[in-house]
Coordinates of C-alpha atoms in Angstrom, one line a residue:
Chain A
M14 CA -82.6 -8.0 -59.3
F15 CA -85.4 -9.3 -57.1
A16 CA -86.3 -5.8 -56.1
R17 CA -88.4 -4.6 -59.0
Q18 CA -90.7 -7.6 -59.1
Q19 CA -91.2 -7.5 -55.4
W20 CA -91.9 -3.8 -55.1
G21 CA -94.5 -4.5 -57.8
L22 CA -96.0 -7.1 -55.4
L23 CA -96.2 -4.6 -52.6
L24 CA -97.9 -2.0 -54.9
M25 CA -100.5 -4.6 -55.9
L26 CA -101.1 -5.4 -52.2
L27 CA -101.4 -1.7 -51.4
A28 CA -104.1 -1.4 -54.1
L29 CA -105.8 -4.4 -52.7
T30 CA -105.8 -2.8 -49.3
V31 CA -107.5 0.4 -50.6
L32 CA -110.0 -1.8 -52.4
G33 CA -110.6 -3.8 -49.2
F34 CA -111.2 -0.6 -47.2
L35 CA -113.8 0.6 -49.8
I36 CA -115.6 -2.7 -49.8
S37 CA -115.5 -2.9 -46.1
L38 CA -116.8 0.7 -45.7
S39 CA -119.6 0.2 -48.1
S40 CA -121.0 -3.1 -46.8
G41 CA -123.5 -3.4 -44.0
S42 CA -127.3 -3.3 -43.4
A43 CA -127.8 0.5 -43.6
G44 CA -127.7 0.7 -47.4
L45 CA -124.8 3.0 -47.5
G46 CA -123.3 2.3 -51.0
I47 CA -119.8 2.9 -52.3
G48 CA -120.7 6.2 -54.0
E49 CA -122.2 7.5 -50.9
V50 CA -119.2 6.4 -48.9
L51 CA -116.8 8.2 -51.2
R52 CA -118.9 11.4 -51.1
Q53 CA -118.9 11.4 -47.3
L54 CA -115.2 10.8 -47.2
L55 CA -114.4 13.7 -49.6
Q56 CA -117.2 16.1 -48.4
P57 CA -118.4 15.1 -45.0
D58 CA -121.8 16.5 -43.9
A59 CA -123.5 16.3 -40.5
G60 CA -126.2 13.7 -41.5
L61 CA -127.0 10.2 -40.3
Q62 CA -124.9 8.6 -43.1
N63 CA -121.9 10.5 -41.9
Q64 CA -122.5 9.2 -38.4
I65 CA -122.8 5.6 -39.6
L66 CA -119.6 5.9 -41.6
F67 CA -117.5 7.6 -39.0
D68 CA -118.8 6.0 -35.8
L69 CA -119.5 2.5 -37.0
R70 CA -118.0 1.6 -40.2
I71 CA -114.6 3.2 -40.1
P72 CA -113.7 1.9 -36.6
R73 CA -114.8 -1.6 -37.6
S74 CA -112.8 -1.6 -40.9
V75 CA -109.7 -0.3 -39.0
A76 CA -110.2 -3.0 -36.4
A77 CA -110.5 -5.6 -39.1
F78 CA -107.3 -4.4 -40.9
V79 CA -105.2 -4.1 -37.7
T80 CA -106.3 -7.6 -36.5
G81 CA -105.6 -9.2 -39.8
A82 CA -102.2 -7.5 -40.0
L83 CA -101.3 -8.5 -36.4
L84 CA -102.2 -12.1 -37.1
A85 CA -100.4 -12.4 -40.4
M86 CA -97.2 -10.8 -39.0
S87 CA -97.4 -13.1 -36.0
G88 CA -97.7 -16.1 -38.3
V89 CA -94.6 -15.1 -40.2
I90 CA -92.6 -14.7 -37.0
M91 CA -93.8 -18.0 -35.5
Q92 CA -93.0 -19.9 -38.7
V93 CA -89.4 -18.6 -38.5
L94 CA -89.1 -19.1 -34.8
L95 CA -90.3 -22.7 -34.9
R96 CA -88.9 -23.2 -38.4
N97 CA -92.1 -25.0 -39.1
P98 CA -94.4 -24.1 -41.9
L99 CA -97.4 -25.4 -40.0
A100 CA -96.9 -22.9 -37.2
D101 CA -99.6 -20.3 -36.7
P102 CA -100.1 -17.5 -34.1
Y103 CA -102.1 -19.8 -31.8
I104 CA -99.7 -22.8 -31.9
L105 CA -98.2 -21.9 -28.5
G106 CA -101.5 -21.8 -26.7
I107 CA -102.0 -18.0 -26.6
S108 CA -105.6 -18.1 -27.9
G109 CA -106.5 -20.9 -25.4
G110 CA -105.4 -18.8 -22.4
A111 CA -107.2 -15.7 -23.8
A112 CA -110.3 -17.8 -24.5
V113 CA -110.5 -19.2 -21.0
A114 CA -110.2 -15.7 -19.5
A115 CA -112.7 -14.1 -22.0
L116 CA -115.2 -16.9 -21.4
A117 CA -114.9 -16.5 -17.7
A118 CA -115.6 -12.8 -18.1
I119 CA -118.7 -13.6 -20.3
L120 CA -119.9 -16.0 -17.7
L121 CA -119.6 -13.3 -15.0
G122 CA -121.8 -11.1 -17.3
L123 CA -119.1 -8.5 -17.8
G124 CA -119.2 -6.0 -20.7
A125 CA -117.2 -6.0 -23.9
Y126 CA -114.4 -3.9 -22.5
W127 CA -113.8 -6.2 -19.6
I128 CA -114.0 -9.3 -21.9
S129 CA -111.2 -8.0 -24.0
Q130 CA -109.1 -6.9 -21.0
A131 CA -109.5 -10.4 -19.6
A132 CA -108.5 -12.0 -22.9
F133 CA -105.3 -9.9 -23.0
I134 CA -104.4 -10.9 -19.5
G135 CA -105.2 -14.6 -20.2
A136 CA -103.1 -14.5 -23.4
L137 CA -100.1 -13.0 -21.5
L138 CA -100.5 -15.5 -18.7
S139 CA -100.4 -18.4 -21.3
V140 CA -97.3 -16.8 -22.9
L141 CA -95.4 -16.8 -19.6
I142 CA -96.5 -20.3 -18.6
V143 CA -95.3 -21.8 -22.0
F144 CA -92.1 -19.8 -21.8
G145 CA -91.4 -20.9 -18.3
L146 CA -92.1 -24.6 -19.0
A147 CA -90.2 -24.7 -22.3
R148 CA -87.1 -23.1 -21.1
S149 CA -84.6 -25.6 -19.9
S150 CA -81.2 -24.9 -18.4
H151 CA -79.1 -25.0 -21.6
R152 CA -81.2 -25.3 -24.7
W153 CA -84.4 -23.7 -26.0
S154 CA -85.4 -25.9 -28.9
A155 CA -88.2 -25.4 -31.3
T156 CA -89.5 -29.0 -30.7
R157 CA -89.7 -28.4 -27.0
L158 CA -91.5 -25.1 -27.5
I159 CA -94.1 -26.6 -29.8
L160 CA -94.7 -29.6 -27.6
T161 CA -95.2 -27.4 -24.5
G162 CA -97.5 -25.1 -26.5
V163 CA -99.6 -27.9 -27.9
V164 CA -100.0 -29.5 -24.4
V165 CA -100.8 -26.2 -22.7
S166 CA -103.4 -25.6 -25.5
A167 CA -105.0 -28.9 -24.9
G168 CA -105.3 -28.0 -21.2
W169 CA -107.0 -24.7 -22.0
G170 CA -109.2 -26.6 -24.5
A171 CA -110.4 -28.8 -21.7
I172 CA -111.3 -25.8 -19.5
I173 CA -113.0 -24.1 -22.4
N174 CA -115.2 -27.2 -22.8
I175 CA -116.1 -27.2 -19.2
L176 CA -117.1 -23.6 -19.4
L177 CA -119.2 -24.2 -22.5
T178 CA -121.0 -27.3 -21.2
T179 CA -121.8 -25.8 -17.8
S180 CA -123.1 -22.4 -18.9
S181 CA -126.6 -21.1 -19.7
N182 CA -127.7 -21.1 -23.3
N183 CA -127.6 -17.3 -23.4
S184 CA -124.0 -16.9 -22.6
V185 CA -123.0 -20.0 -24.6
Y186 CA -124.1 -18.1 -27.7
S187 CA -121.8 -15.2 -27.0
M188 CA -119.0 -17.6 -26.0
L189 CA -119.2 -19.4 -29.4
F190 CA -119.1 -16.1 -31.2
W191 CA -116.0 -15.1 -29.3
L192 CA -114.3 -18.5 -29.9
M193 CA -114.9 -18.3 -33.6
G194 CA -113.6 -14.8 -33.8
D195 CA -116.0 -11.8 -34.2
L196 CA -115.5 -8.2 -35.2
S197 CA -119.0 -6.8 -34.5
Q198 CA -118.1 -5.4 -31.1
S199 CA -114.5 -4.6 -32.1
R200 CA -112.8 -1.3 -31.7
V201 CA -109.1 -0.8 -31.9
G202 CA -107.4 1.9 -29.8
G203 CA -104.1 3.6 -30.0
F204 CA -102.5 0.7 -28.2
G205 CA -103.3 -1.9 -30.9
I206 CA -102.0 0.4 -33.6
A207 CA -98.9 1.2 -31.7
V208 CA -98.1 -2.5 -31.1
L209 CA -98.6 -3.2 -34.8
A210 CA -96.4 -0.3 -35.9
S211 CA -93.6 -0.9 -33.4
G212 CA -93.7 -4.7 -33.9
F213 CA -93.4 -4.1 -37.7
L214 CA -90.4 -1.7 -37.3
L215 CA -88.6 -4.1 -34.9
M216 CA -89.1 -7.0 -37.3
M217 CA -87.9 -5.0 -40.3
Y218 CA -84.8 -4.1 -38.4
Y219 CA -84.1 -7.8 -38.0
G220 CA -85.4 -8.6 -41.5
R221 CA -82.1 -9.9 -43.0
A222 CA -81.3 -11.8 -39.8
L223 CA -84.7 -13.5 -40.1
N224 CA -83.8 -14.7 -43.6
V225 CA -80.6 -16.2 -42.2
L226 CA -82.3 -17.6 -39.1
S227 CA -84.7 -19.6 -41.3
R228 CA -81.7 -21.6 -42.5
G229 CA -81.1 -23.0 -39.0
D230 CA -79.7 -21.9 -35.7
L231 CA -76.1 -23.0 -36.3
Q232 CA -75.9 -21.5 -39.7
A233 CA -77.3 -18.2 -38.4
A234 CA -74.9 -18.2 -35.5
A235 CA -72.0 -18.8 -37.9
L236 CA -73.1 -15.8 -39.9
G237 CA -73.1 -13.6 -36.9
V238 CA -76.8 -13.6 -35.8
P239 CA -77.2 -13.4 -32.0
V240 CA -79.5 -16.4 -32.2
R241 CA -80.6 -16.7 -28.6
R242 CA -81.4 -13.0 -28.2
L243 CA -83.2 -12.9 -31.5
K244 CA -85.3 -15.9 -30.7
L245 CA -86.4 -14.4 -27.4
I246 CA -87.4 -11.2 -29.2
L247 CA -89.3 -13.2 -31.8
Y248 CA -91.1 -15.2 -29.1
F249 CA -92.3 -12.2 -27.2
T250 CA -93.0 -10.0 -30.2
A251 CA -95.2 -12.7 -31.9
S252 CA -96.9 -13.3 -28.5
L253 CA -97.7 -9.7 -28.0
L254 CA -99.0 -9.3 -31.6
T255 CA -101.3 -12.3 -31.1
A256 CA -102.4 -11.2 -27.7
C257 CA -103.5 -7.9 -29.2
A258 CA -105.3 -9.5 -32.1
V259 CA -107.1 -11.9 -29.7
T260 CA -108.1 -8.9 -27.5
I261 CA -109.6 -7.1 -30.5
A262 CA -111.5 -9.8 -32.1
G263 CA -111.3 -13.2 -30.3
S264 CA -109.5 -16.1 -32.0
I265 CA -109.9 -15.7 -35.7
G266 CA -108.3 -18.7 -37.4
F267 CA -106.6 -19.1 -40.7
V268 CA -105.3 -15.6 -41.4
G269 CA -102.1 -16.1 -39.6
L270 CA -101.4 -19.5 -41.0
V271 CA -102.4 -18.9 -44.6
T272 CA -101.3 -15.4 -45.4
P273 CA -97.5 -16.0 -45.1
H274 CA -97.8 -19.2 -47.0
M275 CA -99.7 -17.6 -49.9
L276 CA -97.0 -14.8 -50.1
R277 CA -94.1 -17.3 -50.0
M278 CA -95.7 -19.3 -52.8
I279 CA -96.0 -16.3 -55.0
G280 CA -92.4 -15.4 -54.4
A281 CA -92.1 -13.2 -51.3
R282 CA -89.4 -15.2 -49.5
D283 CA -87.2 -12.3 -48.3
H284 CA -88.6 -11.2 -44.9
R285 CA -88.0 -7.6 -45.7
I286 CA -90.7 -8.0 -48.4
L287 CA -92.7 -10.7 -46.7
L288 CA -93.4 -8.7 -43.5
P289 CA -94.9 -5.6 -45.2
A290 CA -96.7 -7.8 -47.7
S291 CA -98.3 -9.9 -44.9
V292 CA -99.4 -6.8 -43.1
L293 CA -101.2 -5.6 -46.2
L294 CA -102.6 -9.0 -47.3
G295 CA -103.6 -10.1 -43.8
G296 CA -105.3 -6.8 -43.2
S297 CA -107.2 -6.6 -46.4
F298 CA -108.1 -10.3 -46.3
L299 CA -109.8 -9.8 -42.9
M300 CA -111.6 -6.6 -44.0
I301 CA -113.0 -8.4 -47.0
A302 CA -113.9 -11.5 -45.0
D303 CA -115.6 -9.2 -42.5
S304 CA -117.6 -7.5 -45.2
A305 CA -118.8 -10.9 -46.4
A306 CA -119.7 -11.9 -42.8
R307 CA -121.9 -8.9 -42.6
T308 CA -123.7 -9.4 -45.9
I309 CA -124.0 -13.1 -46.7
V310 CA -126.9 -13.8 -44.3
A311 CA -127.9 -10.1 -43.7
P312 CA -129.4 -8.8 -41.5
Q313 CA -127.9 -11.5 -39.4
Q314 CA -124.1 -11.5 -39.0
L315 CA -121.8 -14.5 -39.2
P316 CA -118.7 -14.8 -37.0
V317 CA -115.8 -13.6 -39.2
G318 CA -113.7 -16.6 -38.3
V319 CA -116.1 -18.8 -40.2
V320 CA -115.7 -16.7 -43.3
T321 CA -111.9 -16.5 -43.2
A322 CA -111.9 -20.3 -43.3
L323 CA -114.6 -20.4 -46.0
I324 CA -112.7 -18.0 -48.3
G325 CA -109.2 -19.0 -47.2
V326 CA -109.4 -22.8 -47.7
P327 CA -110.3 -22.8 -51.4
V328 CA -108.0 -19.9 -52.3
F329 CA -105.1 -21.6 -50.5
L330 CA -105.7 -25.0 -52.1
L331 CA -105.9 -23.3 -55.5
I332 CA -102.5 -21.5 -55.0
L333 CA -101.0 -24.7 -53.6
R334 CA -102.1 -26.6 -56.7
H335 CA -100.8 -23.9 -59.0
S336 CA -97.5 -23.6 -57.3
N337 CA -97.0 -27.4 -57.4
R338 CA -97.5 -27.4 -61.1
H339 CA -95.0 -24.6 -61.4
V340 CA -92.4 -26.6 -59.5
Q341 CA -92.9 -29.6 -61.6
E342 CA -92.4 -27.6 -64.8
Chain B
M15 CA -43.8 -12.4 -47.5
T16 CA -47.1 -13.9 -46.2
D17 CA -46.0 -15.0 -42.8
T18 CA -49.0 -13.7 -40.8
T19 CA -50.6 -16.2 -38.4
I20 CA -54.3 -16.6 -38.9
L21 CA -55.1 -19.2 -36.3
S22 CA -53.1 -20.3 -33.2
L23 CA -54.0 -22.7 -30.5
H24 CA -52.3 -22.6 -27.1
E25 CA -52.5 -25.7 -24.9
L26 CA -56.1 -26.2 -25.9
S27 CA -58.0 -29.0 -24.0
L28 CA -61.5 -30.2 -25.1
S29 CA -63.8 -32.8 -23.7
I30 CA -67.4 -33.8 -24.4
A31 CA -69.6 -35.6 -21.9
G32 CA -66.5 -36.3 -19.7
R33 CA -64.5 -37.8 -22.5
R34 CA -61.2 -36.1 -23.3
L35 CA -61.0 -35.2 -27.0
C36 CA -57.7 -33.3 -27.0
H37 CA -55.2 -32.3 -24.4
Q38 CA -52.9 -29.3 -24.4
L39 CA -53.0 -28.9 -28.1
S40 CA -50.8 -26.1 -29.6
L41 CA -50.7 -25.1 -33.2
R42 CA -50.0 -22.2 -35.6
L43 CA -51.7 -21.9 -38.9
P44 CA -50.1 -19.2 -41.2
A45 CA -51.9 -17.5 -44.0
G46 CA -52.0 -19.5 -47.2
Q47 CA -52.0 -22.9 -45.5
C48 CA -54.5 -25.7 -45.1
L49 CA -54.9 -27.8 -42.0
G50 CA -56.5 -31.2 -42.2
I51 CA -58.1 -32.7 -39.1
L52 CA -58.4 -36.5 -39.3
G53 CA -59.5 -39.2 -36.9
Q54 CA -62.0 -41.9 -36.3
N55 CA -65.7 -41.3 -35.8
G56 CA -66.3 -39.6 -32.5
T57 CA -62.8 -38.4 -31.9
G58 CA -64.0 -34.8 -31.9
K59 CA -63.3 -33.4 -35.3
T60 CA -66.6 -31.6 -35.5
T61 CA -66.4 -30.5 -31.8
L62 CA -63.0 -29.0 -32.5
L63 CA -64.3 -27.0 -35.5
H64 CA -67.3 -25.8 -33.5
T65 CA -64.9 -24.7 -30.7
L66 CA -62.9 -22.8 -33.3
M67 CA -66.2 -21.2 -34.4
R68 CA -66.9 -20.4 -30.7
L69 CA -70.1 -22.3 -30.8
R70 CA -68.8 -24.0 -27.7
E71 CA -66.1 -23.2 -25.1
P72 CA -62.9 -25.1 -24.6
D73 CA -62.1 -26.6 -21.1
A74 CA -58.7 -25.0 -21.0
G75 CA -56.3 -23.1 -23.2
R76 CA -56.6 -20.3 -25.6
I77 CA -57.6 -19.8 -29.3
E78 CA -56.3 -16.8 -31.2
L79 CA -57.7 -15.6 -34.5
N80 CA -55.6 -12.9 -36.2
Q81 CA -53.4 -12.8 -33.1
R82 CA -56.4 -11.8 -30.9
A83 CA -58.1 -14.1 -28.4
L84 CA -61.2 -15.6 -29.8
A85 CA -63.2 -14.7 -26.6
Q86 CA -62.7 -11.0 -27.3
W87 CA -64.5 -11.1 -30.7
S88 CA -68.1 -10.2 -30.9
R89 CA -70.3 -12.7 -32.8
E90 CA -71.0 -10.2 -35.6
E91 CA -67.3 -9.3 -35.9
L92 CA -66.3 -13.0 -35.8
A93 CA -68.6 -13.8 -38.8
T94 CA -66.7 -11.4 -41.0
H95 CA -63.4 -13.3 -40.4
L96 CA -64.5 -16.8 -39.8
G97 CA -66.8 -19.0 -42.0
I98 CA -67.9 -22.5 -41.6
L99 CA -69.3 -25.2 -43.9
F100 CA -71.5 -27.5 -41.8
Q101 CA -72.0 -31.2 -42.4
N102 CA -75.8 -30.8 -42.8
S103 CA -77.9 -27.9 -43.9
H104 CA -81.6 -27.3 -43.0
D105 CA -83.8 -26.1 -45.8
A106 CA -87.4 -26.1 -44.5
M107 CA -88.1 -22.6 -45.9
P108 CA -88.1 -21.8 -49.6
A109 CA -85.3 -19.6 -50.9
T110 CA -83.6 -19.3 -54.3
V111 CA -80.0 -20.3 -54.9
L112 CA -78.9 -16.6 -55.3
E113 CA -80.7 -15.6 -52.2
I114 CA -78.9 -18.3 -50.2
A115 CA -75.5 -17.4 -51.6
L116 CA -76.2 -13.7 -50.7
M117 CA -76.6 -14.7 -47.1
G118 CA -72.8 -14.9 -47.0
R119 CA -72.8 -11.1 -47.1
H120 CA -75.0 -10.8 -44.0
P121 CA -72.1 -10.2 -41.5
H122 CA -70.7 -7.5 -43.8
L123 CA -73.8 -5.4 -44.0
A124 CA -75.3 -3.0 -41.5
N125 CA -78.8 -3.7 -40.0
W126 CA -81.0 -1.7 -42.4
Q127 CA -78.7 -2.1 -45.3
W128 CA -79.7 -4.1 -48.4
E129 CA -77.4 -6.2 -50.5
G130 CA -75.9 -3.9 -53.2
N131 CA -74.7 -4.6 -56.7
E132 CA -71.3 -5.4 -55.4
D133 CA -72.6 -8.1 -53.1
I134 CA -74.7 -9.6 -55.8
A135 CA -71.6 -9.6 -58.1
M136 CA -69.7 -11.5 -55.4
A137 CA -72.4 -14.1 -55.0
R138 CA -72.7 -14.6 -58.7
E139 CA -68.9 -15.0 -59.1
A140 CA -68.9 -17.7 -56.4
L141 CA -71.9 -19.5 -58.0
A142 CA -70.1 -19.4 -61.3
A143 CA -66.8 -20.7 -59.7
L144 CA -68.8 -23.7 -58.4
G145 CA -70.5 -24.3 -61.7
I146 CA -74.0 -23.5 -60.5
A147 CA -74.5 -20.1 -62.0
G148 CA -77.3 -21.5 -64.2
L149 CA -79.3 -22.5 -61.1
E150 CA -79.5 -19.0 -59.5
K151 CA -83.3 -18.7 -59.7
R152 CA -84.0 -22.3 -58.6
D153 CA -85.5 -23.0 -55.2
I154 CA -83.1 -24.8 -52.9
Q155 CA -85.6 -27.6 -52.3
S156 CA -85.3 -28.6 -56.0
L157 CA -81.6 -29.1 -55.8
S158 CA -79.7 -32.4 -55.6
G159 CA -77.5 -33.2 -52.6
G160 CA -74.3 -32.3 -54.6
E161 CA -75.8 -29.1 -55.9
R162 CA -76.7 -28.1 -52.3
Q163 CA -73.1 -28.8 -51.1
R164 CA -71.7 -26.7 -53.9
L165 CA -74.2 -23.9 -53.0
A166 CA -73.0 -24.1 -49.4
I167 CA -69.4 -23.7 -50.6
A168 CA -70.4 -20.8 -52.8
T169 CA -72.1 -19.2 -49.8
L170 CA -68.9 -19.6 -47.8
L171 CA -66.9 -18.0 -50.6
T172 CA -69.3 -15.1 -50.8
Q173 CA -68.7 -14.6 -47.1
R174 CA -65.0 -14.1 -47.8
P175 CA -63.7 -15.1 -44.3
R176 CA -60.0 -15.1 -43.4
L177 CA -60.3 -18.6 -41.9
F178 CA -62.4 -21.3 -43.6
L179 CA -63.6 -24.1 -41.5
L180 CA -64.9 -27.1 -43.5
D181 CA -66.7 -30.1 -42.0
E182 CA -66.6 -32.9 -44.5
P183 CA -66.3 -30.7 -47.6
G184 CA -66.5 -33.8 -49.8
N185 CA -70.0 -34.7 -48.6
H186 CA -72.4 -35.5 -51.4
L187 CA -69.8 -34.6 -54.0
D188 CA -68.5 -36.9 -56.7
I189 CA -64.8 -37.4 -57.1
A190 CA -64.5 -34.7 -59.8
F191 CA -66.4 -32.1 -57.8
Q192 CA -64.5 -32.9 -54.6
V193 CA -61.2 -32.2 -56.3
Q194 CA -62.5 -29.2 -58.2
S195 CA -64.0 -27.6 -55.0
L196 CA -61.0 -28.1 -52.9
Q197 CA -58.7 -26.9 -55.6
L198 CA -60.8 -23.8 -55.8
L199 CA -60.8 -23.2 -52.0
R200 CA -57.1 -23.8 -51.8
S201 CA -56.2 -21.4 -54.4
H202 CA -58.6 -18.8 -53.0
V203 CA -56.9 -19.2 -49.6
Q204 CA -53.5 -18.8 -51.2
T205 CA -54.4 -15.7 -53.2
H206 CA -56.4 -14.0 -50.5
N207 CA -54.0 -14.6 -47.6
A208 CA -56.6 -16.7 -45.8
A209 CA -56.3 -20.1 -44.2
L210 CA -58.4 -23.3 -44.1
C211 CA -59.1 -26.1 -41.6
M212 CA -61.0 -29.1 -42.8
A213 CA -62.2 -32.1 -40.9
T214 CA -62.6 -35.1 -43.1
H215 CA -62.7 -38.9 -43.3
D216 CA -61.0 -38.9 -46.7
I217 CA -57.3 -39.4 -46.0
N218 CA -56.4 -39.0 -49.7
L219 CA -58.2 -35.8 -50.0
A220 CA -56.4 -34.4 -46.9
A221 CA -53.0 -35.8 -48.2
R222 CA -53.6 -33.9 -51.5
Y223 CA -54.6 -30.5 -50.2
C224 CA -53.4 -30.0 -46.7
D225 CA -50.0 -28.6 -45.6
Q226 CA -50.5 -29.6 -42.0
I227 CA -52.3 -32.6 -40.5
M228 CA -53.8 -33.1 -37.1
L229 CA -54.5 -36.8 -36.5
L230 CA -56.8 -37.3 -33.5
T231 CA -56.4 -40.8 -32.1
G232 CA -59.0 -40.6 -29.4
D233 CA -58.3 -40.3 -25.6
G234 CA -56.8 -36.8 -26.1
E235 CA -53.8 -38.0 -28.0
C236 CA -52.9 -36.4 -31.3
V237 CA -50.2 -36.5 -33.9
M238 CA -49.3 -33.3 -35.6
G239 CA -47.0 -32.1 -38.3
T240 CA -46.7 -31.7 -42.0
A241 CA -48.7 -34.0 -44.2
A242 CA -45.7 -36.1 -45.2
E243 CA -44.7 -36.6 -41.5
V244 CA -48.1 -37.5 -40.1
L245 CA -49.6 -39.5 -43.0
T246 CA -47.8 -42.8 -42.7
S247 CA -49.3 -46.3 -42.7
N248 CA -48.1 -46.7 -39.1
N249 CA -49.7 -43.6 -37.7
L250 CA -53.0 -44.1 -39.6
S251 CA -53.3 -47.8 -38.7
H252 CA -52.8 -46.8 -35.1
A253 CA -55.4 -44.0 -35.2
Y254 CA -58.1 -45.8 -37.1
G255 CA -57.6 -49.2 -35.4
C256 CA -57.4 -51.0 -38.6
E257 CA -54.5 -51.8 -40.9
I258 CA -54.0 -49.1 -43.5
R259 CA -51.5 -49.4 -46.4
S260 CA -50.3 -47.1 -49.0
V261 CA -49.0 -47.2 -52.5
S262 CA -47.1 -44.6 -54.5
T263 CA -48.6 -43.4 -57.8
D264 CA -46.4 -42.8 -60.8
D265 CA -46.4 -39.1 -60.0
G266 CA -45.0 -39.7 -56.5
R267 CA -48.2 -39.3 -54.6
Q268 CA -49.1 -41.6 -51.7
I269 CA -52.5 -43.3 -51.8
F270 CA -53.9 -44.8 -48.6
F271 CA -56.4 -47.7 -48.4
P272 CA -57.5 -50.2 -45.8
A273 CA -55.8 -53.5 -46.0

């Protein structure tokens, strides 16, 4: 019944992903067009174009895809965990912790590698703080978790502002880029890809249980879902995915909030469809946004987080309007 | 002969926040029978159902499902034998009517398994029995309160438990649907060798469909027996703390109402 229509959706998203890769690979300041990119991919030679493609463009496109996929999947999980459609990957303060650590690393003049390591540690620290504070003796409620996350975020926000206002102009510029989310220095290693793949498989394993859990804790427990254990798994999986994304590209907004919503609105409600769909859509969305970030004001580059909001807001509002009309009919 | 015991309670004691809800309660519910749990607000009807569902632990005593101690069942296994209709449902996330009904199959499927044609047929059959087959593609958020309640009952039927626990099954339903839904559940229970416990405020509904009645009077006391034994003006007036009278209808049924 639902299957045929939804497999169609996944195929369309797969096509979008391929398109996204081609757009992403063929945009940039070196004037390497789509025809040239395809030729280099099929018959690589040893020239400069080949070097640009394999050393610069492909790693950046892959980083964009993986980051977008991590954020979108984390958004799906957070929305189920907190049963709140406004939840996004950063709602529990992960980006704040990462930002404080990354900004401190920038302030100390450390290189890109150490900045991302610091961000990862800061993110995990924040995860543990929120978890420790939100866990009470008997109940682990969504409201308590959100409140703790929001308050801890506010605390990180204050520290971020202190760092911004007391730093030299030069480092403030790098800090702002980091805070808005930026892919120009991004590389993704085996670790990021492994986290994405294993997180995806784990969530697919619990796919049907996620459907049931989104109907409420009691209902899920009555249908045999080990609610407490599953929620712990969701919390730590979403946190790890977000921490990885933040480590790769800073805190890029909007992808994690909007991607799952768009997909739900066009009919991907079953998590076994929603999860792969959000990986593909989140990944291609970020690749395309990053291409725009590189070309809109070339040779200057915009932080990609600005572009995700610029593209995402109107598209989201359009879909929202359309789906409202659909419901009223 | 269908004389298998589905549910039995052995000297069960329950309390909530230091208040005693029931004390050394024993009971046997055979296949094909319906048990009605009546009592004033706050006497512990819902708590008792949740304890039977093992969503909370009793203070003392033993519960057996299919002649096996409840504590020995795993959560997954329990969900294949025990189903509950909650008083309230939460529907923050979008889902269609058919998708929700199919959730009743969750405990019967393995982790990577998808719902098959057989599961879909079961869900459709239940939706049709509750008269909402035409809504199967509708989103749950567009349903009325009564339609949601019928969907919740359809989901429970799709789950096919041995023991049905119902918390206020008449919620949001008009008189016709109350009677129709309970008739349906009762005949399902009788033909499938299952059993049913319902907590309700509606004395007349309980009188009409339940074989046994448990009347909680607060403070851990409780009157039990067949519907005819327990449902008397005296017992009910005592339990509810207000005078309750009854009249007989021309087909010999007792109707209870507050004086």
